Amino acid sequence: MILKVPLRLVKNIVGCFFLVLLLFALYMRYDYDNWYRSSGDRALARMNFSIATTARTARKDATLIMLARNEELEGVLSSMRQLESSWNNKYHYPWIFFNNEPFTDEFKARTQEETNSECRYELIPKEHWDVPEWIDSELLETSMRRMKSQRIKYSARLGYHQMCRWNSGFFYRHPALEDYRYYWRVEPNVKFFCNLDYDPFQFLADNNKTYGFTINVYDDPLSITTLWPETMTFLDAHPNYLSADNSMSWLTDRTLRPEHTEAANGYSTCHFWSNFEIADMTFWRSPQYQEYFEHLDRAGGFFYERWGDAPVHSVALGLFEDNSRIHWFRDIGYQHPPFINCPDTPNCNSCQANIFTHSWSVINEDCRVNWFKQMCESRRKHSTNNNLTSEEEEICRQLYSIS
């Protein structure tokens, strides 16, 4: 027997279904708004900032750098094309490409076609890339199996561990960078959304800044469980390396993601996402950082765990550098999936203003509010510190009512 359902009933059921979907979407939007408002990021998004400017001067001793494989050529070209058209076609900074294998003639020819700037193609020395002799091969294999079972991203790829180690402690030592002070790190398959009418390298120099970022997120605490204990061991031996205007409260925050801080043995896991960096290599070349990296390297966490260059860079900056010398490049529209920095300015297109991600699964990974909270609190304590830009001063006034 076939049950006949009246057409009107079917329409009512379908209508109710779509109504439920609409109500669910509205609820999710309300829930997202509440989270966004409570985190402070909504206030950040609504602020209106002037676009940074710099006086036109001679080019700085700076370069664009990219670590890439030959098979990533199409992604390399995509990133180059966007950055050239939005910015570097006005400044003509050189590109330096690094690889642990020789670049192909095709890679060289096609990348050079994308720019009028000089391109250099550099081989990474084996002693900077290979697994060091003090790493126990059996323990390494056991550790990688354990991390894979814990679903730690990329942990089963030995090359990823090597890359993180190289980016942490060797890239700035390469002979190709000896004559440069500043660099802009670019990766394959990233997006740049904004036309940039000033020189970020000159901006760093003019404003006494060491490091610039766009995205500030949490890490997987299981990938760095011993990074903070090893850092504290190093700091106990070198207490004089701690900056008076440090970012310890950002590194150890327990308010927003206490489970992360607990799992990482005291480290909040907040870090600058280092696939985008505009920075002064003087910091990496300093005795403090060099000794810190050597300590971490000997501890083995780049291989027995999955220590990334992002948390290593961030912890070092947070401890050894004044936090006022670290800058959020809010006006540089940038995407490395799944995260986005998209300012609401006339110079930007092709991205949704003020959005952090398109993925609900990672919406709570934004750590910017922690960064600005500690930056502004530090300003309150160090009232004589005049190193904040007018934009950063405005963040403190509007977001935290610090006059």
Tab-separated table of C-alpha atoms in Angstrom:
chain	number	residue	atom	x	y	z
A	1	MET	CA	0.000	0.000	0.000
A	2	ILE	CA	1.408	3.364	-1.047
A	3	LEU	CA	0.761	6.162	1.414
A	4	LYS	CA	-0.311	9.343	-0.327
A	5	VAL	CA	0.897	12.497	1.367
A	6	PRO	CA	-0.986	15.708	0.564
A	7	LEU	CA	1.123	18.215	-1.398
A	8	ARG	CA	0.299	20.961	1.103
A	9	LEU	CA	1.708	18.834	3.938
A	10	VAL	CA	4.919	18.239	1.972
A	11	LYS	CA	5.267	21.977	1.379
A	12	ASN	CA	4.693	22.672	5.070
A	13	ILE	CA	7.333	20.119	6.089
A	14	VAL	CA	9.861	21.573	3.634
A	15	GLY	CA	9.030	25.086	4.813
A	16	CYS	CA	9.522	24.112	8.450
A	17	PHE	CA	12.832	22.468	7.583
A	18	PHE	CA	14.177	25.633	5.971
A	19	LEU	CA	12.829	27.723	8.850
A	20	VAL	CA	14.769	25.547	11.297
A	21	LEU	CA	17.891	25.978	9.160
A	22	LEU	CA	17.409	29.753	9.164
A	23	LEU	CA	16.924	29.872	12.925
A	24	PHE	CA	20.009	27.706	13.413
A	25	ALA	CA	22.062	30.018	11.185
A	26	LEU	CA	20.841	33.059	13.126
A	27	TYR	CA	21.692	31.337	16.396
A	28	MET	CA	25.167	30.490	15.158
A	29	ARG	CA	25.667	34.090	14.051
A	30	TYR	CA	24.487	35.304	17.458
A	31	ASP	CA	26.780	32.830	19.177
A	32	TYR	CA	29.698	33.920	16.968
A	33	ASP	CA	28.963	37.587	17.676
A	34	ASN	CA	28.926	36.920	21.413
A	35	TRP	CA	32.232	35.079	21.216
A	36	TYR	CA	33.734	37.769	19.009
A	37	ARG	CA	32.527	40.520	21.339
A	38	SER	CA	33.720	38.753	24.485
A	39	SER	CA	37.160	38.146	23.013
A	40	GLY	CA	37.671	41.783	22.144
A	41	ASP	CA	38.272	41.030	18.463
A	42	ARG	CA	34.970	42.603	17.454
A	43	ALA	CA	36.169	45.881	18.911
A	44	LEU	CA	39.394	45.514	16.952
A	45	ALA	CA	37.478	44.941	13.748
A	46	ARG	CA	35.285	48.030	14.145
A	47	MET	CA	38.152	50.430	14.681
A	48	ASN	CA	39.138	52.773	11.901
A	49	PHE	CA	42.865	53.178	11.489
A	50	SER	CA	44.814	55.312	9.101
A	51	ILE	CA	46.989	53.446	6.625
A	52	ALA	CA	50.667	53.531	7.531
A	53	THR	CA	52.989	55.623	5.401
A	54	THR	CA	56.722	56.054	5.003
A	55	ALA	CA	58.763	58.698	3.278
A	56	ARG	CA	60.253	57.596	-0.037
A	57	THR	CA	63.933	56.968	0.629
A	58	ALA	CA	66.642	54.710	-0.735
A	59	ARG	CA	65.771	51.021	-0.561
A	60	LYS	CA	66.617	49.314	2.737
A	61	ASP	CA	69.105	46.432	2.997
A	62	ALA	CA	66.221	43.994	2.725
A	63	THR	CA	65.011	41.062	0.656
A	64	LEU	CA	62.039	38.787	0.078
A	65	ILE	CA	62.777	35.172	0.996
A	66	MET	CA	60.992	31.929	0.199
A	67	LEU	CA	61.716	28.322	1.093
A	68	ALA	CA	60.244	26.236	-1.711
A	69	ARG	CA	60.477	22.923	-3.528
A	70	ASN	CA	60.587	22.577	-7.299
A	71	GLU	CA	57.216	20.842	-7.302
A	72	GLU	CA	55.634	23.859	-5.577
A	73	LEU	CA	56.319	26.080	-8.586
A	74	GLU	CA	52.696	26.978	-9.360
A	75	GLY	CA	52.071	27.999	-5.750
A	76	VAL	CA	55.302	30.011	-5.768
A	77	LEU	CA	54.242	31.863	-8.913
A	78	SER	CA	50.814	32.602	-7.437
A	79	SER	CA	52.310	34.170	-4.302
A	80	MET	CA	54.887	36.132	-6.301
A	81	ARG	CA	52.317	37.436	-8.765
A	82	GLN	CA	50.131	38.838	-5.999
A	83	LEU	CA	52.918	40.452	-3.987
A	84	GLU	CA	54.548	41.915	-7.085
A	85	SER	CA	51.323	43.463	-8.378
A	86	SER	CA	50.225	44.801	-4.986
A	87	TRP	CA	53.564	46.097	-3.755
A	88	ASN	CA	56.997	45.022	-5.000
A	89	ASN	CA	56.565	46.354	-8.535
A	90	LYS	CA	56.986	49.770	-6.899
A	91	TYR	CA	60.064	48.918	-4.790
A	92	HIS	CA	61.883	46.129	-6.658
A	93	TYR	CA	63.286	44.299	-3.652
A	94	PRO	CA	65.165	41.123	-4.627
A	95	TRP	CA	63.816	37.607	-4.217
A	96	ILE	CA	65.969	34.879	-2.681
A	97	PHE	CA	64.708	31.304	-2.987
A	98	PHE	CA	66.010	28.509	-0.752
A	99	ASN	CA	65.827	24.757	-1.271
A	100	ASN	CA	67.584	21.704	0.140
A	101	GLU	CA	67.816	20.438	-3.455
A	102	PRO	CA	69.002	22.316	-6.577
A	103	PHE	CA	66.327	24.371	-8.327
A	104	THR	CA	65.388	23.301	-11.835
A	105	ASP	CA	65.935	25.526	-14.861
A	106	GLU	CA	62.163	25.741	-15.269
A	107	PHE	CA	61.751	26.995	-11.693
A	108	LYS	CA	64.386	29.669	-12.245
A	109	ALA	CA	63.074	30.801	-15.617
A	110	ARG	CA	59.418	31.028	-14.643
A	111	THR	CA	59.985	32.797	-11.320
A	112	GLN	CA	62.241	35.370	-12.973
A	113	GLU	CA	59.469	36.054	-15.499
A	114	GLU	CA	57.190	37.175	-12.654
A	115	THR	CA	59.370	40.082	-11.509
A	116	ASN	CA	61.711	42.798	-12.699
A	117	SER	CA	63.688	42.360	-9.489
A	118	GLU	CA	66.794	40.248	-9.067
A	119	CYS	CA	66.168	36.579	-8.240
A	120	ARG	CA	68.693	34.323	-6.536
A	121	TYR	CA	68.444	30.569	-6.062
A	122	GLU	CA	70.283	29.183	-3.056
A	123	LEU	CA	71.049	25.672	-1.860
A	124	ILE	CA	70.759	25.037	1.877
A	125	PRO	CA	73.977	23.537	3.308
A	126	LYS	CA	73.550	19.913	4.366
A	127	GLU	CA	74.804	20.707	7.867
A	128	HIS	CA	71.919	23.178	8.239
A	129	TRP	CA	69.250	20.754	7.007
A	130	ASP	CA	70.187	17.178	7.872
A	131	VAL	CA	69.117	15.552	11.132
A	132	PRO	CA	71.930	16.336	13.610
A	133	GLU	CA	74.123	13.534	14.897
A	134	TRP	CA	72.930	13.809	18.493
A	135	ILE	CA	69.366	12.811	17.560
A	136	ASP	CA	68.660	9.161	18.441
A	137	SER	CA	67.210	7.571	15.291
A	138	GLU	CA	65.211	4.934	17.181
A	139	LEU	CA	63.735	7.512	19.540
A	140	LEU	CA	62.946	9.704	16.543
A	141	GLU	CA	60.981	6.912	14.850
A	142	THR	CA	59.164	6.079	18.078
A	143	SER	CA	58.345	9.743	18.659
A	144	MET	CA	57.003	10.225	15.147
A	145	ARG	CA	54.735	7.175	15.504
A	146	ARG	CA	53.462	8.517	18.825
A	147	MET	CA	52.768	11.955	17.375
A	148	LYS	CA	50.991	10.440	14.397
A	149	SER	CA	48.733	8.486	16.762
A	150	GLN	CA	48.026	11.781	18.555
A	151	ARG	CA	47.046	13.305	15.203
A	152	ILE	CA	49.610	16.073	15.461
A	153	LYS	CA	49.607	17.720	12.054
A	154	TYR	CA	52.646	17.073	9.822
A	155	SER	CA	54.417	15.226	12.647
A	156	ALA	CA	55.005	12.120	10.510
A	157	ARG	CA	56.898	14.116	7.866
A	158	LEU	CA	60.608	14.235	8.645
A	159	GLY	CA	61.068	17.055	6.145
A	160	TYR	CA	58.616	19.183	8.112
A	161	HIS	CA	60.696	18.793	11.274
A	162	GLN	CA	63.813	19.739	9.307
A	163	MET	CA	62.080	22.768	7.837
A	164	CYS	CA	60.968	24.015	11.273
A	165	ARG	CA	64.494	23.634	12.621
A	166	TRP	CA	66.001	25.474	9.639
A	167	ASN	CA	63.525	28.333	9.897
A	168	SER	CA	64.166	28.535	13.635
A	169	GLY	CA	67.922	28.690	13.688
A	170	PHE	CA	69.623	28.613	10.307
A	171	PHE	CA	67.964	30.682	7.595
A	172	TYR	CA	69.530	33.945	8.790
A	173	ARG	CA	72.979	32.303	8.828
A	174	HIS	CA	72.914	31.502	5.122
A	175	PRO	CA	75.706	33.332	3.237
A	176	ALA	CA	73.124	34.728	0.793
A	177	LEU	CA	71.655	36.832	3.618
A	178	GLU	CA	74.923	38.146	5.047
A	179	ASP	CA	74.509	41.575	3.442
A	180	TYR	CA	70.871	41.979	4.463
A	181	ARG	CA	69.320	43.175	7.685
A	182	TYR	CA	65.574	42.920	6.945
A	183	TYR	CA	63.510	40.204	5.275
A	184	TRP	CA	59.932	39.488	4.282
A	185	ARG	CA	59.108	35.795	4.437
A	186	VAL	CA	56.733	34.568	1.749
A	187	GLU	CA	55.384	31.052	1.238
A	188	PRO	CA	53.844	29.286	-1.771
A	189	ASN	CA	50.067	29.428	-2.167
A	190	VAL	CA	49.398	32.423	0.063
A	191	LYS	CA	47.259	35.416	-0.858
A	192	PHE	CA	47.863	39.157	-0.613
A	193	PHE	CA	44.733	41.300	-0.856
A	194	CYS	CA	45.838	44.923	-0.404
A	195	ASN	CA	47.716	47.467	-2.469
A	196	LEU	CA	50.526	48.653	-0.229
A	197	ASP	CA	51.777	52.181	-0.848
A	198	TYR	CA	54.618	52.284	1.654
A	199	ASP	CA	57.776	50.334	2.445
A	200	PRO	CA	57.317	47.987	5.458
A	201	PHE	CA	61.091	47.685	5.847
A	202	GLN	CA	61.382	51.455	6.104
A	203	PHE	CA	58.447	51.404	8.528
A	204	LEU	CA	60.311	49.009	10.836
A	205	ALA	CA	63.405	51.203	10.720
A	206	ASP	CA	61.529	54.489	11.235
A	207	ASN	CA	59.534	53.146	14.194
A	208	ASN	CA	62.275	51.116	15.893
A	209	LYS	CA	60.438	47.838	15.310
A	210	THR	CA	62.006	44.396	15.272
A	211	TYR	CA	59.227	42.123	14.059
A	212	GLY	CA	55.960	42.419	12.163
A	213	PHE	CA	53.098	39.895	11.963
A	214	THR	CA	49.580	39.653	10.564
A	215	ILE	CA	48.102	36.569	12.279
A	216	ASN	CA	48.374	35.555	15.936
A	217	VAL	CA	47.017	32.106	16.847
A	218	TYR	CA	47.185	29.171	19.260
A	219	ASP	CA	49.290	26.083	18.574
A	220	ASP	CA	48.586	22.410	19.225
A	221	PRO	CA	49.863	21.986	22.802
A	222	LEU	CA	50.683	18.315	22.198
A	223	SER	CA	53.286	19.363	19.625
A	224	ILE	CA	55.297	21.464	22.096
A	225	THR	CA	54.864	19.894	25.539
A	226	THR	CA	58.489	20.432	26.598
A	227	LEU	CA	59.214	23.721	24.800
A	228	TRP	CA	58.258	25.894	27.769
A	229	PRO	CA	60.040	23.782	30.427
A	230	GLU	CA	63.203	23.865	28.281
A	231	THR	CA	62.763	27.608	27.844
A	232	MET	CA	62.498	28.095	31.598
A	233	THR	CA	65.650	26.015	32.096
A	234	PHE	CA	67.461	28.329	29.684
A	235	LEU	CA	66.011	31.457	31.285
A	236	ASP	CA	67.018	30.290	34.767
A	237	ALA	CA	70.600	30.107	33.502
A	238	HIS	CA	70.362	33.500	31.751
A	239	PRO	CA	67.982	35.718	33.746
A	240	ASN	CA	69.695	38.830	32.373
A	241	TYR	CA	68.352	38.012	28.897
A	242	LEU	CA	64.756	38.701	29.966
A	243	SER	CA	63.554	42.053	28.632
A	244	ALA	CA	62.181	44.479	31.202
A	245	ASP	CA	59.264	45.104	28.829
A	246	ASN	CA	58.651	41.438	28.003
A	247	SER	CA	55.456	39.660	26.931
A	248	MET	CA	55.394	37.002	29.646
A	249	SER	CA	51.686	37.518	30.345
A	250	TRP	CA	50.866	36.740	26.701
A	251	LEU	CA	53.046	33.644	26.737
A	252	THR	CA	51.546	32.299	29.972
A	253	ASP	CA	47.912	33.460	29.755
A	254	ARG	CA	45.419	31.021	31.303
A	255	THR	CA	42.169	32.941	30.806
A	256	LEU	CA	40.986	32.145	27.271
A	257	ARG	CA	42.405	28.665	26.622
A	258	PRO	CA	43.485	27.289	30.020
A	259	GLU	CA	43.528	23.736	28.676
A	260	HIS	CA	46.230	24.749	26.188
A	261	THR	CA	48.382	26.325	28.870
A	262	GLU	CA	47.998	23.247	31.047
A	263	ALA	CA	48.821	20.787	28.257
A	264	ALA	CA	51.836	22.846	27.159
A	265	ASN	CA	53.182	22.945	30.732
A	266	GLY	CA	52.781	26.666	31.280
A	267	TYR	CA	52.850	28.071	27.744
A	268	SER	CA	49.614	29.533	26.368
A	269	THR	CA	50.731	28.390	22.871
A	270	CYS	CA	49.924	31.862	21.486
A	271	HIS	CA	52.306	32.631	18.643
A	272	PHE	CA	52.829	34.808	15.601
A	273	TRP	CA	52.086	32.742	12.510
A	274	SER	CA	55.523	32.826	10.964
A	275	ASN	CA	54.578	31.969	7.387
A	276	PHE	CA	54.308	35.765	7.255
A	277	GLU	CA	57.180	37.652	8.839
A	278	ILE	CA	58.663	41.064	8.161
A	279	ALA	CA	61.566	41.353	10.538
A	280	ASP	CA	65.020	42.558	11.460
A	281	MET	CA	67.540	39.704	11.458
A	282	THR	CA	69.631	41.549	14.038
A	283	PHE	CA	67.424	39.899	16.657
A	284	TRP	CA	67.991	36.350	15.357
A	285	ARG	CA	71.718	37.027	15.131
A	286	SER	CA	71.926	38.283	18.718
A	287	PRO	CA	73.769	36.238	21.392
A	288	GLN	CA	70.511	35.801	23.324
A	289	TYR	CA	68.669	34.181	20.457
A	290	GLN	CA	71.615	32.190	19.145
A	291	GLU	CA	72.243	30.661	22.570
A	292	TYR	CA	68.530	30.032	23.077
A	293	PHE	CA	68.271	28.200	19.771
A	294	GLU	CA	71.366	26.097	20.514
A	295	HIS	CA	69.827	25.091	23.857
A	296	LEU	CA	66.565	24.065	22.191
A	297	ASP	CA	68.360	22.278	19.378
A	298	ARG	CA	70.340	20.125	21.803
A	299	ALA	CA	67.146	19.305	23.706
A	300	GLY	CA	65.867	17.509	20.600
A	301	GLY	CA	62.326	18.887	20.512
A	302	PHE	CA	62.466	19.734	16.818
A	303	PHE	CA	62.463	15.971	16.182
A	304	TYR	CA	61.172	14.185	19.298
A	305	GLU	CA	58.260	16.619	19.332
A	306	ARG	CA	57.083	18.946	16.556
A	307	TRP	CA	58.436	22.264	17.684
A	308	GLY	CA	57.605	24.806	15.004
A	309	ASP	CA	59.581	27.890	14.114
A	310	ALA	CA	56.477	29.969	14.887
A	311	PRO	CA	56.342	29.182	18.639
A	312	VAL	CA	60.152	29.252	18.896
A	313	HIS	CA	60.326	32.701	17.288
A	314	SER	CA	57.370	33.927	19.321
A	315	VAL	CA	58.645	32.718	22.694
A	316	ALA	CA	62.039	34.285	22.026
A	317	LEU	CA	60.498	37.602	20.987
A	318	GLY	CA	58.129	37.512	23.944
A	319	LEU	CA	60.976	37.051	26.416
A	320	PHE	CA	64.024	38.797	24.975
A	321	GLU	CA	62.502	41.740	23.074
A	322	ASP	CA	60.484	44.762	24.205
A	323	ASN	CA	56.875	44.089	23.251
A	324	SER	CA	56.551	47.623	21.877
A	325	ARG	CA	59.008	46.632	19.139
A	326	ILE	CA	56.609	44.028	17.749
A	327	HIS	CA	54.076	45.321	15.226
A	328	TRP	CA	50.759	44.080	13.858
A	329	PHE	CA	50.638	44.862	10.135
A	330	ARG	CA	46.888	45.270	10.199
A	331	ASP	CA	46.814	46.952	6.790
A	332	ILE	CA	48.475	44.062	4.927
A	333	GLY	CA	45.704	41.788	3.702
A	334	TYR	CA	46.976	38.223	3.885
A	335	GLN	CA	45.705	34.647	3.835
A	336	HIS	CA	47.405	31.386	4.614
A	337	PRO	CA	44.507	28.930	4.892
A	338	PRO	CA	42.602	28.665	7.116
A	339	PHE	CA	43.406	32.097	8.608
A	340	ILE	CA	42.984	35.572	7.139
A	341	ASN	CA	43.996	39.134	7.964
A	342	CYS	CA	41.686	41.398	5.956
A	343	PRO	CA	41.504	45.077	6.967
A	344	ASP	CA	38.561	47.293	6.128
A	345	THR	CA	40.426	49.805	3.959
A	346	PRO	CA	39.960	51.137	0.404
A	347	ASN	CA	43.273	49.547	-0.611
A	348	CYS	CA	41.970	46.005	-0.111
A	349	ASN	CA	39.822	43.787	-2.297
A	350	SER	CA	38.980	40.132	-2.814
A	351	CYS	CA	38.517	39.381	0.885
A	352	GLN	CA	35.781	39.910	3.447
A	353	ALA	CA	36.805	42.744	5.740
A	354	ASN	CA	37.683	41.861	9.330
A	355	ILE	CA	37.135	38.134	8.939
A	356	PHE	CA	39.571	35.782	10.678
A	357	THR	CA	38.631	32.489	9.030
A	358	HIS	CA	35.958	30.846	6.891
A	359	SER	CA	36.100	27.677	8.994
A	360	TRP	CA	33.976	27.350	12.133
A	361	SER	CA	36.238	24.578	13.397
A	362	VAL	CA	39.090	27.043	14.043
A	363	ILE	CA	37.162	30.203	14.919
A	364	ASN	CA	38.458	30.161	18.515
A	365	GLU	CA	42.128	29.990	17.502
A	366	ASP	CA	42.555	33.784	17.305
A	367	CYS	CA	45.005	35.024	19.930
A	368	ARG	CA	45.199	38.701	18.972
A	369	VAL	CA	43.154	39.874	21.928
A	370	ASN	CA	45.710	38.349	24.326
A	371	TRP	CA	48.502	40.119	22.493
A	372	PHE	CA	46.910	43.560	22.608
A	373	LYS	CA	45.802	43.136	26.197
A	374	GLN	CA	49.366	42.577	27.366
A	375	MET	CA	50.732	45.261	25.025
A	376	CYS	CA	48.417	47.881	26.474
A	377	GLU	CA	48.963	46.748	30.058
A	378	SER	CA	52.692	47.021	29.467
A	379	ARG	CA	52.203	50.542	28.175
A	380	ARG	CA	50.393	51.400	31.403
A	381	LYS	CA	53.300	50.078	33.485
A	382	HIS	CA	55.996	51.645	31.310
A	383	SER	CA	54.513	55.087	30.804
A	384	THR	CA	57.807	56.422	29.472
A	385	ASN	CA	57.786	53.960	26.569
A	386	ASN	CA	57.111	56.015	23.446
A	387	ASN	CA	57.755	53.274	20.911
A	388	LEU	CA	54.105	52.488	20.116
A	389	THR	CA	52.808	53.746	16.792
A	390	SER	CA	49.755	56.011	16.656
A	391	GLU	CA	47.718	52.999	15.508
A	392	GLU	CA	48.819	50.975	18.542
A	393	GLU	CA	48.061	53.905	20.821
A	394	GLU	CA	44.586	54.014	19.297
A	395	ILE	CA	44.077	50.308	19.978
A	396	CYS	CA	44.889	50.874	23.633
A	397	ARG	CA	42.585	53.888	23.901
A	398	GLN	CA	39.589	52.319	22.183
A	399	LEU	CA	39.871	48.691	23.177
A	400	TYR	CA	41.041	48.968	26.768
A	401	SER	CA	40.293	52.608	27.618
A	402	ILE	CA	43.891	53.372	28.533
A	403	SER	CA	44.465	57.095	28.181
